[in-house]
XYZ file of N, CA and C in Angstrom:
459
model
N 4.045 16.104 29.437
C 3.992 14.674 29.149
C 3.703 14.446 27.664
N 3.950 13.234 27.224
C 3.838 12.922 25.785
C 2.392 13.005 25.283
N 1.423 12.642 26.125
C 0.029 12.750 25.687
C -0.319 14.206 25.393
N 0.134 15.110 26.227
C -0.110 16.545 25.985
C 0.568 16.999 24.693
N 1.772 16.475 24.463
C 2.471 16.800 23.209
C 1.667 16.299 22.010
N 1.091 15.109 22.148
C 0.294 14.554 21.062
C -0.973 15.391 20.853
N -1.590 15.846 21.950
C -2.755 16.734 21.832
C -2.382 17.998 21.063
N -1.250 18.590 21.429
C -0.787 19.805 20.741
C -0.486 19.531 19.276
N 0.115 18.380 19.015
C 0.404 18.007 17.631
C -0.888 17.928 16.832
N -1.916 17.312 17.421
C -3.187 17.183 16.717
C -3.808 18.559 16.464
N -3.746 19.434 17.457
C -4.287 20.788 17.263
C -3.582 21.497 16.113
N -2.281 21.313 16.047
C -1.481 22.000 15.030
C -1.625 21.370 13.645
N -1.707 20.037 13.582
C -1.680 19.336 12.298
C -3.012 18.722 11.890
N -3.959 18.695 12.809
C -5.281 18.181 12.478
C -5.414 16.672 12.519
N -4.385 15.984 13.000
C -4.440 14.520 13.116
C -3.476 14.054 14.196
N -3.687 12.815 14.626
C -2.794 12.190 15.610
C -2.201 10.919 15.007
N -1.907 11.010 13.736
C -1.344 9.890 12.981
C 0.160 9.994 13.003
N 0.722 9.753 14.137
C 2.132 10.019 14.335
C 2.977 8.798 14.067
N 4.062 8.992 13.329
C 4.958 7.891 12.971
C 6.327 8.116 13.607
N 7.053 7.056 13.928
C 8.338 7.200 14.602
C 9.413 7.865 13.764
N 9.255 7.903 12.455
C 10.289 8.478 11.600
C 9.991 9.925 11.228
N 9.149 10.583 12.028
C 8.844 11.988 11.770
C 10.098 12.835 11.938
N 10.094 13.980 11.274
C 11.263 14.856 11.296
C 11.483 15.474 12.676
N 12.732 15.717 12.991
C 13.087 16.435 14.204
C 13.259 15.518 15.398
N 14.186 15.891 16.270
C 14.505 15.077 17.430
C 13.315 14.942 18.374
N 12.667 16.063 18.694
C 11.522 16.013 19.608
C 10.356 15.253 18.983
N 10.101 15.515 17.706
C 9.017 14.800 17.046
C 9.326 13.311 16.980
N 10.597 12.979 16.792
C 11.004 11.577 16.771
C 10.735 10.897 18.098
N 10.959 11.636 19.202
C 10.679 11.082 20.530
C 9.188 10.849 20.703
N 8.373 11.757 20.201
C 6.929 11.580 20.283
C 6.504 10.386 19.419
N 7.120 10.241 18.278
C 6.833 9.097 17.415
C 7.199 7.781 18.088
N 8.331 7.767 18.781
C 8.742 6.576 19.512
C 7.739 6.251 20.607
N 7.257 7.294 21.287
C 6.245 7.104 22.334
C 4.956 6.532 21.728
N 4.559 7.065 20.582
C 3.349 6.561 19.916
C 3.505 5.097 19.531
N 4.681 4.738 19.035
C 4.947 3.348 18.681
C 4.857 2.460 19.917
N 5.376 2.942 21.040
C 5.291 2.173 22.286
C 3.832 1.969 22.696
N 2.990 3.003 22.504
C 1.567 2.867 22.853
C 0.909 1.809 21.965
N 1.249 1.822 20.682
C 0.693 0.820 19.767
C 1.119 -0.592 20.170
N 2.387 -0.736 20.501
C 2.895 -2.056 20.903
C 2.226 -2.524 22.196
N 2.105 -1.614 23.162
C 1.444 -1.972 24.424
C -0.010 -2.362 24.178
N -0.658 -1.659 23.276
C -2.051 -1.962 22.931
C -2.165 -3.364 22.333
N -1.277 -3.662 21.383
C -1.304 -4.976 20.730
C -1.035 -6.105 21.724
N -0.222 -5.810 22.737
C 0.129 -6.827 23.733
C -0.851 -6.856 24.905
N -1.898 -6.016 24.843
C -2.883 -5.977 25.916
C -2.376 -5.334 27.190
N -1.341 -4.497 27.087
C -0.719 -3.882 28.259
C -1.143 -2.432 28.480
N -2.066 -1.944 27.652
C -2.485 -0.543 27.760
C -3.855 -0.505 28.441
N -3.965 0.297 29.487
C -5.234 0.363 30.220
C -6.325 0.966 29.347
N -7.556 0.640 29.671
C -8.699 1.156 28.913
C -8.752 2.682 28.981
N -8.371 3.244 30.125
C -8.349 4.714 30.254
C -7.405 5.337 29.226
N -6.241 4.746 29.067
C -5.266 5.271 28.105
C -5.748 5.051 26.666
N -6.362 3.893 26.438
C -6.924 3.636 25.107
C -7.978 4.690 24.784
N -8.858 4.965 25.757
C -9.913 5.964 25.552
C -9.337 7.355 25.305
N -8.289 7.711 26.047
C -7.653 9.023 25.838
C -7.085 9.130 24.424
N -6.371 8.091 24.005
C -5.794 8.111 22.662
C -6.897 8.091 21.598
N -7.935 7.304 21.833
C -9.064 7.285 20.899
C -9.721 8.656 20.787
N -9.727 9.406 21.876
C -10.344 10.743 21.842
C -9.613 11.670 20.879
N -8.359 11.342 20.572
C -7.576 12.122 19.595
C -7.627 11.499 18.207
N -8.450 10.451 18.052
C -8.502 9.690 16.801
C -7.116 9.138 16.459
N -6.476 8.612 17.485
C -5.139 8.029 17.362
C -5.170 6.885 16.361
N -4.201 6.840 15.484
C -4.107 5.782 14.473
C -3.339 4.612 15.069
N -4.064 3.541 15.362
C -3.452 2.373 16.000
C -2.601 1.563 15.027
N -2.841 1.695 13.743
C -2.080 0.923 12.758
C -1.815 1.784 11.522
N -0.849 2.698 11.623
C -0.602 3.628 10.506
C -0.148 2.942 9.220
N 0.508 1.799 9.324
C 0.926 1.105 8.100
C -0.294 0.571 7.357
N -1.266 0.039 8.100
C -2.504 -0.426 7.476
C -3.267 0.761 6.893
N -3.284 1.865 7.630
C -3.961 3.068 7.137
C -3.325 3.537 5.836
N -1.996 3.543 5.801
C -1.289 3.934 4.567
C -1.675 3.018 3.415
N -1.712 1.695 3.672
C -2.051 0.743 2.619
C -3.457 1.000 2.107
N -4.397 1.175 3.022
C -5.790 1.408 2.625
C -5.932 2.718 1.854
N -5.182 3.739 2.255
C -5.228 5.018 1.530
C -4.703 4.859 0.104
N -3.608 4.129 -0.060
C -3.071 3.899 -1.407
C -4.026 3.048 -2.240
N -4.652 2.069 -1.596
C -5.620 1.244 -2.316
C -6.788 2.108 -2.798
N -7.235 3.014 -1.949
C -8.310 3.940 -2.351
C -7.872 4.809 -3.529
N -6.609 5.249 -3.501
C -6.069 6.014 -4.634
C -6.101 5.174 -5.910
N -5.752 3.889 -5.769
C -5.744 3.002 -6.931
C -7.166 2.792 -7.454
N -8.136 2.669 -6.564
C -9.535 2.559 -6.989
C -9.942 3.790 -7.790
N -9.587 4.962 -7.279
C -9.915 6.221 -7.969
C -9.206 6.269 -9.321
N -7.936 5.875 -9.355
C -7.170 5.863 -10.595
C -7.862 4.977 -11.628
N -8.319 3.803 -11.196
C -8.972 2.888 -12.133
C -10.277 3.487 -12.660
N -11.047 4.122 -11.777
C -12.297 4.759 -12.228
C -12.005 5.832 -13.281
N -10.948 6.578 -13.082
C -10.620 7.682 -13.984
C -9.942 7.237 -15.273
N -9.147 6.164 -15.213
C -8.326 5.767 -16.358
C -8.725 4.430 -16.987
N -9.593 3.687 -16.323
C -10.058 2.421 -16.884
C -9.113 1.252 -16.680
N -8.022 1.453 -15.962
C -7.076 0.368 -15.661
C -6.407 0.669 -14.330
N -5.733 -0.343 -13.787
C -5.091 -0.199 -12.479
C -3.576 -0.309 -12.599
N -3.014 0.377 -13.607
C -1.561 0.340 -13.816
C -0.997 1.747 -13.973
N -0.876 2.474 -12.865
C -0.302 3.821 -12.971
C 1.175 3.758 -13.359
N 1.665 4.842 -13.922
C 3.067 4.902 -14.338
C 3.976 4.647 -13.141
N 5.047 3.908 -13.387
C 5.910 3.511 -12.281
C 6.644 4.674 -11.623
N 6.766 5.794 -12.307
C 7.476 6.926 -11.720
C 6.574 7.779 -10.835
N 5.279 7.517 -10.839
C 4.363 8.223 -9.951
C 4.388 7.553 -8.583
N 3.982 8.288 -7.555
C 3.933 7.745 -6.197
C 3.094 6.474 -6.150
N 1.929 6.511 -6.768
C 1.044 5.349 -6.769
C 1.662 4.184 -7.545
N 2.392 4.494 -8.599
C 3.072 3.443 -9.363
C 4.138 2.750 -8.534
N 4.836 3.513 -7.715
C 5.836 2.922 -6.819
C 5.193 1.992 -5.805
N 4.030 2.403 -5.301
C 3.293 1.566 -4.348
C 2.855 0.264 -5.034
N 2.398 0.381 -6.272
C 1.987 -0.817 -7.032
C 3.161 -1.763 -7.223
N 4.309 -1.211 -7.563
C 5.520 -2.028 -7.735
C 5.841 -2.750 -6.415
N 5.697 -2.033 -5.298
C 5.949 -2.628 -3.983
C 5.002 -3.806 -3.718
N 3.747 -3.690 -4.129
C 2.791 -4.786 -3.939
C 3.200 -6.001 -4.766
N 3.699 -5.761 -5.981
C 4.140 -6.861 -6.835
C 5.341 -7.582 -6.233
N 6.273 -6.808 -5.692
C 7.458 -7.401 -5.061
C 7.036 -8.226 -3.849
N 6.144 -7.672 -3.032
C 5.671 -8.427 -1.865
C 4.966 -9.711 -2.297
N 4.200 -9.639 -3.370
C 3.528 -10.839 -3.871
C 4.548 -11.883 -4.318
N 5.552 -11.449 -5.072
C 6.592 -12.361 -5.553
C 7.319 -13.041 -4.389
N 7.519 -12.287 -3.299
C 8.237 -12.821 -2.143
C 7.317 -13.560 -1.170
N 6.030 -13.634 -1.505
C 5.088 -14.316 -0.629
C 4.707 -13.519 0.602
N 4.872 -12.206 0.548
C 4.610 -11.350 1.706
C 3.303 -10.563 1.602
N 2.565 -10.770 0.524
C 1.296 -10.064 0.341
C 0.175 -10.952 0.879
N -0.572 -10.443 1.838
C -1.626 -11.255 2.451
C -2.693 -11.612 1.420
N -3.390 -12.695 1.675
C -4.464 -13.129 0.786
C -5.548 -12.053 0.694
N -5.848 -11.423 1.823
C -6.863 -10.366 1.842
C -6.478 -9.215 0.917
N -5.217 -8.790 0.991
C -4.765 -7.696 0.123
C -4.729 -8.131 -1.339
N -4.315 -9.367 -1.583
C -4.306 -9.879 -2.953
C -5.717 -9.848 -3.531
N -6.690 -10.284 -2.738
C -8.081 -10.281 -3.201
C -8.581 -8.866 -3.463
N -8.197 -7.918 -2.617
C -8.586 -6.527 -2.860
C -8.000 -6.027 -4.179
N -6.724 -6.321 -4.400
C -6.089 -5.900 -5.653
C -6.719 -6.620 -6.847
N -7.012 -7.899 -6.677
C -7.671 -8.657 -7.743
C -9.021 -8.046 -8.106
N -9.711 -7.476 -7.119
C -11.029 -6.879 -7.379
C -10.938 -5.697 -8.344
N -9.727 -5.155 -8.500
C -9.497 -4.055 -9.449
C -8.845 -4.548 -10.742
N -8.758 -5.873 -10.899
C -8.032 -6.461 -12.032
C -6.583 -5.972 -12.055
N -6.020 -5.818 -10.884
C -4.628 -5.398 -10.748
C -3.726 -6.549 -11.167
N -2.795 -6.270 -12.061
C -1.894 -7.296 -12.575
C -0.681 -7.413 -11.657
N -0.598 -8.521 -10.925
C 0.520 -8.732 -10.009
C 1.786 -9.190 -10.725
N 1.661 -9.592 -11.982
C 2.833 -10.033 -12.738
C 2.732 -9.541 -14.185
N 2.932 -8.241 -14.407
C 2.750 -7.688 -15.753
C 3.726 -8.231 -16.791
N 4.927 -8.641 -16.392
C 5.870 -9.198 -17.370
C 5.372 -10.543 -17.889
N 4.825 -11.356 -16.998
C 4.261 -12.642 -17.421
C 3.040 -12.415 -18.305
N 2.216 -11.444 -17.949
C 1.027 -11.125 -18.739
C 1.430 -10.682 -20.140
N 2.445 -9.841 -20.237
C 2.938 -9.378 -21.536
C 3.464 -10.552 -22.357
N 4.234 -11.445 -21.719
C 4.768 -12.604 -22.431
C 3.632 -13.459 -22.973
N 2.630 -13.738 -22.136
C 1.495 -14.564 -22.565
C 0.728 -13.896 -23.707
N 0.569 -12.585 -23.628
C -0.129 -11.849 -24.693
C 0.627 -11.957 -26.006
N 1.930 -11.749 -25.967
C 2.743 -11.822 -27.188
C 2.783 -13.245 -27.740
N 2.829 -14.230 -26.869
C 2.825 -15.617 -27.325
C 1.491 -15.954 -27.994
N 0.423 -15.455 -27.433
C -0.904 -15.661 -28.025
C -0.971 -15.014 -29.412
N -0.417 -13.816 -29.540
C -0.374 -13.145 -30.842
C 0.438 -13.952 -31.844
N 1.521 -14.524 -31.377
C 2.364 -15.343 -32.250
C 1.609 -16.578 -32.740
N 0.850 -17.216 -31.850
C 0.058 -18.388 -32.253
C -1.000 -17.989 -33.278
N -1.638 -16.842 -33.092
C -2.643 -16.370 -34.058
C -1.990 -16.094 -35.407
N -0.822 -15.489 -35.371
C -0.099 -15.197 -36.608
C 0.214 -16.498 -37.356
N 0.686 -17.493 -36.616
C 1.019 -18.778 -37.239
C -0.222 -19.408 -37.870
N -1.340 -19.313 -37.183
C -2.580 -19.900 -37.694
C -3.037 -19.207 -38.976
N -2.866 -17.897 -39.046
C -3.307 -17.126 -40.209
C -2.319 -17.183 -41.370
N -1.087 -17.497 -41.082
C -0.053 -17.511 -42.111
C 0.551 -18.910 -42.200
N 0.373 -19.501 -43.365
C 0.860 -20.880 -43.523
C 2.380 -20.949 -43.406
N 3.039 -19.930 -43.916
C 4.491 -19.935 -43.775
C 4.823 -19.227 -42.461
N 5.440 -19.959 -41.613
C 5.725 -19.452 -40.270
C 7.187 -19.078 -40.182
N 7.465 -17.850 -40.581
C 8.838 -17.373 -40.545
C 8.822 -15.939 -40.043
N 9.273 -15.753 -38.848
C 9.293 -14.419 -38.249
C 10.733 -14.073 -37.928
N 11.118 -12.922 -38.339
C 12.464 -12.454 -38.017
C 12.345 -11.576 -36.775
N 13.024 -11.984 -35.733
C 13.037 -11.208 -34.503
C 14.272 -10.334 -34.491
N 14.058 -9.077 -34.281
C 15.182 -8.136 -34.259
C 15.378 -7.645 -32.858
């Protein structure tokens, strides 16, 4: 049965954080089963006995939330180490940051997640921030220089 397969998976991999897009046909079937358990749980259709069995394996009821929280923790660590929350876009964490900005732009980033990112001074709109910074520099330049003539190349 699938629960036994999940037990074996946990013994082999050290976790029961199974996702439906796992590699391999058999693993994919187990992932589909895990997704069904999560859906049944959310809909209140999973018996307490089954919930307890899955909990005994430390089953991840919301792997997408777990992934988000893990990346957020990485970003916290990055900020502690580097003094800012803007990893390079070609790094895994930078890609995740870009994804958060896109979700924010599309109105898909929850207020709770926005507040968490704000707590790290995470810039959700770095292009706007850059524009405002450069405009501020331009105003300072104009104030310090009576002749206001800048050649933009």
